[in-house]
Coordinates of C-alpha atoms in Angstrom, one line a residue:
M1443 CA 0.0 -0.1 -0.1
P1444 CA 1.7 3.3 -0.9
D1445 CA 2.5 5.9 1.7
L1446 CA -0.2 8.5 1.3
T1447 CA 1.6 10.8 3.8
R1448 CA 4.1 11.6 1.3
P1449 CA 2.4 11.7 -1.9
F1450 CA 5.3 13.2 -3.9
P1451 CA 8.7 12.2 -2.6
N1452 CA 11.8 13.1 -4.2
L1453 CA 10.5 15.5 -6.8
P1454 CA 11.7 19.1 -6.8
E1455 CA 9.6 21.7 -5.1
W1456 CA 9.7 23.7 -8.2
I1457 CA 7.6 21.0 -10.1
P1458 CA 4.0 22.4 -10.5
I1459 CA 1.0 20.8 -8.4
P1460 CA -0.8 19.5 -11.6
T1461 CA 2.4 17.9 -13.0
R1462 CA 3.3 16.5 -9.3
Q1463 CA -0.3 14.9 -9.1
Y1464 CA 0.1 13.3 -12.7
L1465 CA 3.2 11.7 -12.0
A1466 CA 1.8 10.6 -8.6
H1467 CA -0.9 8.7 -10.6
T1468 CA 1.2 7.6 -13.3
A1469 CA 4.6 6.7 -11.8
R1470 CA 3.4 6.0 -8.5
G1471 CA 0.2 4.3 -9.0
L1472 CA -2.1 6.3 -6.7
S1473 CA -5.7 6.6 -7.4
L1474 CA -7.3 9.9 -8.2
R1475 CA -9.3 9.9 -5.2
D1476 CA -6.3 9.2 -2.9
I1477 CA -4.4 12.1 -4.5
A1478 CA -7.3 14.3 -3.9
R1479 CA -7.9 13.5 -0.3
V1480 CA -4.1 14.1 0.5
S1481 CA -4.2 17.5 -1.4
G1482 CA -7.5 18.6 -0.1
E1483 CA -9.3 19.0 -3.4
A1484 CA -12.2 17.5 -5.4
P1485 CA -11.4 14.3 -7.1
S1486 CA -13.1 16.1 -10.3
T1487 CA -10.3 19.1 -10.2
V1488 CA -7.3 16.3 -9.9
C1489 CA -9.1 14.7 -12.8
R1490 CA -9.2 17.7 -15.0
R1491 CA -5.4 18.5 -14.2
V1492 CA -4.3 14.8 -15.0
R1493 CA -6.1 15.1 -18.4
R1494 CA -4.7 18.3 -19.4
I1495 CA -1.3 17.0 -18.3
E1496 CA -1.8 14.2 -20.5
A1497 CA -3.0 16.1 -23.4
R1498 CA 0.4 17.7 -23.4
R1499 CA 2.6 14.8 -23.9
D1500 CA 2.4 15.5 -27.7
D1501 CA 5.1 18.2 -26.6
P1502 CA 8.7 16.3 -27.0
L1503 CA 10.3 18.2 -24.2
F1504 CA 7.5 17.7 -22.0
D1505 CA 7.2 14.1 -22.5
E1506 CA 10.8 13.6 -22.1
A1507 CA 10.7 15.8 -18.9
L1508 CA 7.7 13.7 -17.4
T1509 CA 9.6 10.3 -18.4
L1510 CA 12.7 11.4 -16.5
L1511 CA 10.9 12.7 -13.3
G1512 CA 8.9 9.7 -13.2
R1513 CA 11.9 7.4 -13.1
A1514 CA 13.9 9.9 -10.6
G1515 CA 10.8 10.7 -8.3
W1516 CA 10.4 7.1 -7.5
P1517 CA 13.5 5.0 -7.9
R1518 CA 13.4 1.4 -8.0
P1519 CA 13.4 -0.3 -4.6
E1520 CA 17.2 -1.8 -5.0
Q1521 CA 18.5 1.8 -5.8
N1522 CA 17.7 2.8 -2.3
A1523 CA 18.2 -0.6 -0.7
P1524 CA 21.2 -0.5 1.9
R1525 CA 24.5 -1.7 0.9
T1526 CA 26.8 -3.3 3.3
A1527 CA 30.5 -2.9 3.1
P1528 CA 32.8 -5.7 3.1
R1529 CA 33.4 -7.5 6.3
P1530 CA 36.6 -6.8 7.8
Q1531 CA 39.0 -9.1 9.1
D1532 CA 38.5 -9.9 12.6
D1533 CA 42.3 -8.8 13.4
D1534 CA 42.0 -5.6 11.7
P1535 CA 42.4 -2.7 14.2
Q1536 CA 40.3 -0.4 11.8
A1537 CA 37.5 -2.7 11.8
K1538 CA 34.2 -0.6 12.0
E1539 CA 30.2 -1.5 11.6
P1540 CA 29.0 -1.9 8.3
L1541 CA 27.9 1.4 7.0
K1542 CA 24.5 1.8 5.2
M1543 CA 24.7 3.8 2.1
T1544 CA 21.8 5.4 0.0
V1545 CA 21.8 7.0 -3.4
P1546 CA 21.2 10.9 -3.0
F1547 CA 18.5 12.4 -5.1
R1548 CA 19.3 14.8 -8.0
S1549 CA 16.9 16.2 -10.2
P1550 CA 17.5 15.3 -13.7
L1551 CA 16.2 18.7 -14.9
G1552 CA 18.7 20.8 -12.7
D1553 CA 17.9 22.7 -9.4
E1554 CA 15.7 25.9 -9.1
G1555 CA 18.6 28.1 -8.9
M1556 CA 20.2 26.8 -12.5
I1557 CA 16.8 27.1 -13.9
A1558 CA 16.2 30.8 -12.7
R1559 CA 19.6 31.8 -13.9
E1560 CA 19.0 30.3 -17.4
A1561 CA 15.5 31.8 -17.3
R1562 CA 16.9 35.3 -17.2
R1563 CA 19.3 34.9 -20.2
I1564 CA 16.9 32.5 -22.3
L1565 CA 13.4 34.0 -21.9
R1566 CA 14.8 37.5 -22.5
R1567 CA 15.8 36.4 -26.0
L1568 CA 12.4 34.4 -26.6
C1569 CA 10.9 37.8 -26.0
E1570 CA 12.2 39.3 -29.0
T1571 CA 10.2 39.7 -32.2
D1572 CA 9.6 36.3 -34.0
A1573 CA 12.2 34.4 -31.9
I1574 CA 11.8 30.8 -31.4
L1575 CA 13.5 27.7 -29.4
A1576 CA 14.5 25.0 -31.8
V1577 CA 15.0 21.6 -30.2
A1578 CA 16.4 18.9 -32.5
A1579 CA 15.5 15.3 -31.6
D1580 CA 19.2 13.9 -31.8
L1581 CA 20.8 16.8 -30.0
D1582 CA 21.4 17.7 -26.2
K1583 CA 21.2 21.3 -26.8
A1584 CA 18.5 23.8 -27.7
V1585 CA 19.1 27.2 -29.6
V1586 CA 17.1 30.3 -29.8
L1587 CA 16.6 31.7 -33.3
R1588 CA 15.5 34.8 -34.6
P1589 CA 14.8 36.0 -37.9
G1590 CA 17.3 38.7 -39.3
P1591 CA 16.5 41.6 -41.9
D1592 CA 17.6 39.1 -44.9
G1593 CA 15.3 36.4 -43.6
E1594 CA 18.3 34.1 -42.4
Q1595 CA 17.9 32.9 -39.0
T1596 CA 20.4 34.2 -36.4
R1597 CA 21.3 32.1 -33.3
T1598 CA 21.1 34.3 -30.1
A1599 CA 21.5 32.0 -27.4
V1600 CA 22.3 28.2 -26.6
M1601 CA 20.8 26.2 -23.4
D1602 CA 20.9 22.6 -22.3
R1603 CA 18.0 20.4 -23.3
K1604 CA 17.3 19.6 -19.6
I1605 CA 16.8 23.3 -18.8
A1606 CA 14.7 23.3 -21.9
Q1607 CA 12.6 20.5 -20.5
A1608 CA 12.3 22.2 -17.1
F1609 CA 11.0 25.5 -18.9
A1610 CA 8.2 23.1 -20.7
V1611 CA 7.2 21.5 -17.2
K1612 CA 6.9 25.2 -15.7
D1613 CA 4.7 26.1 -18.9
W1614 CA 6.9 28.9 -19.8
I1615 CA 7.3 27.7 -23.6
V1616 CA 4.8 26.3 -25.8
C1617 CA 5.3 23.8 -28.7
L1618 CA 4.6 25.5 -32.0
N1619 CA 5.2 22.1 -34.1
S1620 CA 7.0 18.8 -33.3
G1621 CA 8.9 16.6 -35.7
R1622 CA 12.6 16.3 -36.2
V1623 CA 13.2 19.9 -35.1
A1624 CA 10.4 21.0 -32.8
R1625 CA 9.9 24.7 -32.4
Y1626 CA 8.9 26.6 -29.3
A1627 CA 7.7 30.0 -28.2
I1628 CA 7.6 32.0 -25.1
T1629 CA 4.2 31.9 -23.0
A1630 CA 2.4 34.5 -21.2
A1631 CA 3.7 32.5 -17.8
G1632 CA 7.0 32.6 -19.1
K1633 CA 6.9 36.4 -19.9
S1634 CA 5.2 37.0 -16.1
A1635 CA 8.3 34.8 -14.8
L1636 CA 10.9 36.8 -16.7
R1637 CA 9.1 40.3 -15.2
R1638 CA 9.4 38.6 -11.7
L1639 CA 12.9 37.6 -12.1
L1640 CA 14.1 41.0 -13.4
D1641 CA 12.1 42.7 -10.6
E1642 CA 14.0 40.7 -8.0
D1643 CA 17.4 41.8 -9.6
R1644 CA 16.3 45.2 -9.7
R1645 CA 15.1 45.1 -6.0
R1646 CA 18.5 43.5 -5.0
R1647 CA 20.4 46.2 -6.5
Q1648 CA 18.1 49.0 -4.9
E1649 CA 18.7 47.4 -1.6
A1650 CA 22.4 47.3 -2.3
L1651 CA 22.3 51.0 -3.0
G1652 CA 20.1 51.5 0.3
F1653 CA 16.9 52.6 -1.7
A1654 CA 13.4 51.2 -0.5
E1655 CA 12.0 48.5 -2.3
A1656 CA 9.6 50.0 -5.1
T1657 CA 7.5 47.0 -5.7
T1658 CA 7.2 43.4 -4.8
P1659 CA 8.2 40.6 -7.4
F1660 CA 4.7 39.3 -7.5
Q1661 CA 3.2 42.7 -7.7
A1662 CA 5.5 43.7 -10.7
Q1663 CA 4.5 40.3 -12.2
H1664 CA 1.0 40.7 -12.5
A1665 CA 1.1 44.6 -13.4
R1666 CA 0.2 45.5 -16.8
W1667 CA 0.6 49.1 -17.7
G1668 CA -1.2 51.0 -20.4
Q1669 CA -2.9 54.3 -21.5
A1670 CA -6.5 55.2 -20.5
D1671 CA -8.5 58.2 -21.0
V1672 CA -9.8 59.4 -17.5
A1673 CA -12.3 61.9 -17.2
Q1674 CA -11.5 65.0 -15.2
P1675 CA -13.5 67.0 -12.6
G1676 CA -13.7 70.1 -14.7
G1677 CA -14.6 68.5 -17.9
G1678 CA -12.9 66.7 -20.7
S1679 CA -10.3 64.0 -20.2
R1680 CA -6.6 63.4 -20.5
K1681 CA -4.5 60.1 -21.0
M1682 CA -3.0 58.8 -18.0
R1683 CA -0.6 55.6 -17.2
V1684 CA -2.7 53.2 -15.2
N1685 CA -2.2 49.7 -14.2
L1686 CA -4.9 47.8 -16.3
A1687 CA -4.7 44.7 -13.9
E1688 CA -5.0 46.3 -10.6
S1689 CA -8.1 44.4 -9.6
P1690 CA -9.8 41.2 -10.7
L1691 CA -12.5 43.2 -12.2
T1692 CA -10.3 44.8 -14.7
A1693 CA -8.4 41.5 -15.4
L1694 CA -12.1 40.4 -16.5
A1695 CA -12.8 43.2 -18.6
R1696 CA -9.9 42.4 -21.0
R1697 CA -11.5 38.8 -21.7
K1698 CA -13.4 38.5 -24.8
D1699 CA -16.6 36.8 -25.8
A1700 CA -16.8 34.4 -28.7
D1701 CA -17.6 37.2 -31.3
G1702 CA -14.6 39.0 -30.0
K1703 CA -16.2 41.7 -28.1
A1704 CA -15.3 42.6 -24.5
F1705 CA -16.8 40.6 -22.0
L1706 CA -17.0 43.6 -19.7
T1707 CA -18.1 47.1 -21.2
P1708 CA -16.1 50.0 -19.7
A1709 CA -19.7 51.4 -18.1
L1710 CA -19.8 48.0 -16.1
V1711 CA -16.3 48.1 -15.0
Q1712 CA -17.0 51.7 -13.8
A1713 CA -20.1 50.9 -12.2
G1714 CA -17.9 48.1 -9.9
E1715 CA -15.3 50.7 -9.5
R1716 CA -18.0 53.2 -8.3
L1717 CA -18.9 50.6 -5.5
R1718 CA -15.6 49.8 -4.5
E1719 CA -14.9 53.6 -4.1
D1720 CA -18.0 54.0 -1.8
F1721 CA -16.8 50.9 0.0
E1722 CA -13.4 52.3 0.8
R1723 CA -14.8 55.7 1.6
A1724 CA -17.3 54.1 4.1
Q1725 CA -14.6 52.8 6.2
M1726 CA -12.8 56.2 6.8
G1727 CA -13.4 57.6 10.2
P1728 CA -13.1 57.2 13.8
R1729 CA -14.4 53.3 13.6
V1730 CA -12.6 51.4 11.1
G1731 CA -13.6 48.1 12.1
Q1732 CA -16.8 47.4 10.5
N1733 CA -17.6 43.9 9.9
W1734 CA -19.0 43.9 6.2
D1735 CA -19.1 40.1 6.2
R1736 CA -22.6 40.3 7.9
F1737 CA -23.6 41.9 4.6
L1738 CA -23.0 38.6 2.8
T1739 CA -26.1 36.1 2.4
G1740 CA -27.1 34.5 5.6
G1741 CA -25.7 37.4 7.7
D1742 CA -27.5 39.5 10.2
R1743 CA -28.0 43.0 8.6
G1744 CA -29.5 44.4 11.4
G1745 CA -27.5 47.3 12.7
F1746 CA -25.5 48.0 9.4
L1747 CA -25.9 51.7 9.7
N1748 CA -26.0 52.0 13.4
D1749 CA -22.3 53.2 13.9
S1750 CA -21.8 56.4 15.7
G1751 CA -19.0 58.8 15.7
L1752 CA -18.8 58.6 11.9
A1753 CA -18.4 61.9 9.5
E1754 CA -21.1 62.7 7.3
G1755 CA -19.2 61.8 3.8
P1756 CA -18.3 58.0 5.0
R1757 CA -21.9 57.7 6.6
A1758 CA -23.4 58.7 3.1
A1759 CA -21.1 56.3 1.4
R1760 CA -22.0 53.6 3.6
Q1761 CA -25.8 54.2 2.7
R1762 CA -25.2 54.2 -1.0
V1763 CA -23.2 50.7 -0.3
S1764 CA -26.4 49.3 1.5
D1765 CA -28.8 50.7 -1.0
A1766 CA -26.8 49.0 -3.7
L1767 CA -26.5 45.7 -2.2
D1768 CA -29.9 45.5 -0.9
D1769 CA -30.9 46.2 -4.9
L1770 CA -28.9 43.3 -5.8
G1771 CA -30.3 40.9 -3.5
P1772 CA -28.5 37.7 -2.3
G1773 CA -26.5 35.9 -4.8
L1774 CA -25.4 38.8 -6.9
S1775 CA -24.5 41.0 -3.9
D1776 CA -22.2 38.1 -2.7
V1777 CA -20.2 37.9 -5.9
V1778 CA -20.1 41.6 -6.5
L1779 CA -19.2 42.5 -3.0
R1780 CA -16.2 39.9 -3.2
V1781 CA -14.8 40.8 -6.4
C1782 CA -15.4 44.5 -6.7
C1783 CA -14.8 45.3 -2.9
F1784 CA -12.8 42.6 -1.3
L1785 CA -10.8 41.9 -4.7
E1786 CA -11.2 38.4 -4.7
G1787 CA -10.7 36.4 -7.9
L1788 CA -13.6 34.7 -9.5
E1789 CA -12.2 31.1 -8.8
S1790 CA -11.7 32.2 -5.1
A1791 CA -15.3 33.5 -4.8
E1792 CA -16.9 30.5 -6.4
K1793 CA -15.3 28.2 -3.9
R1794 CA -16.2 30.2 -1.1
L1795 CA -20.0 30.7 -2.1
G1796 CA -19.9 26.8 -3.1
W1797 CA -20.6 27.4 -6.8
S1798 CA -19.3 25.3 -9.6
A1799 CA -16.5 26.3 -11.6
R1800 CA -16.8 29.2 -14.3
S1801 CA -20.3 30.0 -13.2
G1802 CA -19.4 33.1 -11.1
K1803 CA -18.5 35.0 -14.4
I1804 CA -21.8 35.0 -15.9
V1805 CA -23.6 35.9 -12.5
L1806 CA -21.1 38.7 -11.9
K1807 CA -21.6 40.2 -15.1
I1808 CA -25.5 40.2 -14.5
G1809 CA -25.0 41.5 -11.1
L1810 CA -22.8 44.4 -12.7
Q1811 CA -25.4 45.3 -15.4
R1812 CA -28.1 45.5 -12.3
L1813 CA -25.6 47.7 -10.4
L1814 CA -25.1 49.9 -13.2
K1815 CA -28.8 50.4 -13.7
H1816 CA -29.3 51.2 -10.0
Y1817 CA -26.6 54.0 -10.1
E1818 CA -28.2 55.3 -13.2
D1819 CA -31.7 55.2 -11.8
R1820 CA -30.9 56.3 -8.3
H1821 CA -27.8 58.8 -8.5
G1822 CA -28.0 59.6 -12.4
F1823 CA -24.6 58.0 -12.8
V1824 CA -23.0 58.6 -16.0
P1825 CA -19.7 56.6 -16.7
A1826 CA -16.5 58.4 -17.5
L1827 CA -14.8 58.2 -20.8
R1828 CA -12.2 55.4 -20.4
G1829 CA -10.6 53.2 -23.6

């Protein structure tokens, strides 16, 4: 019977959870239910992950990496069996007890430090225009190629095949076509990882020079700067540099429907931002310990507006938040409050509310449509110009 207390023995920490679960199922023989029980997740979630990993095995580098990890992560019993030294002669003064020796585990794809060092060099080259990673089936090296002005391919970097395999496991590169020479391109995850690594280097240089840390690595990873037309108090608008991924709502606004149109219109996004603005303003004043969880479904809404000592501005903002959530009603108010005000991602909100995966997206859009209508009817809300 497998030891379920250690479902992923001997695997490097940098291996993503879906890949670790896939290897535990295929190489170690654990059932999906056992893996889900140890991981504290639903069996259906683990099953979807395993299927996605299996579908990626058409990628040569990814398939090679899984084969190597499957062999190294669960070595054969004789590999770790104790080996006894030759028995010394009885009259040998240096006689010692037999020594038990085990083979130390080494990742076949390199350690995390080596992968990070190579990522700083290779991923930067892959971000160049039309750059690809070429891997031949019979070579232990991979090369980064970029087309020159005359159409000829220029080699800009060379890396070990095992590091390229690690990139594929981390989902930093994607296979464009396989064959005798496979071609790869950098993914969005690879670009995010490069931004995070470069920001870590920048932060270390700032600390060495005595400067305070400007941004955290993960904040820089998820930042997406762009230009937006923002309305001004005196009328008109001007372009400003803004972080387009500041909240889950703005991240959802960049998604497209099947017809290519934006999933959330600018008016719906600004209705959600208006609610968040009132939500934050309502917590200003002498007392900031308001328990907003009471406004979620099943909570006690009594005494919601009875805090004394609040200034008139926060009191009015609290009234606007209360009116808006009352108008939305249970269900719609829950997801709108969590995403717009608590800044929770949709997956987290669905899990907390006990909803099925990908159902919160449609409910959130319906809630924002009703919220926009509430602001237009009650307060004459007119969305600002923002592209």
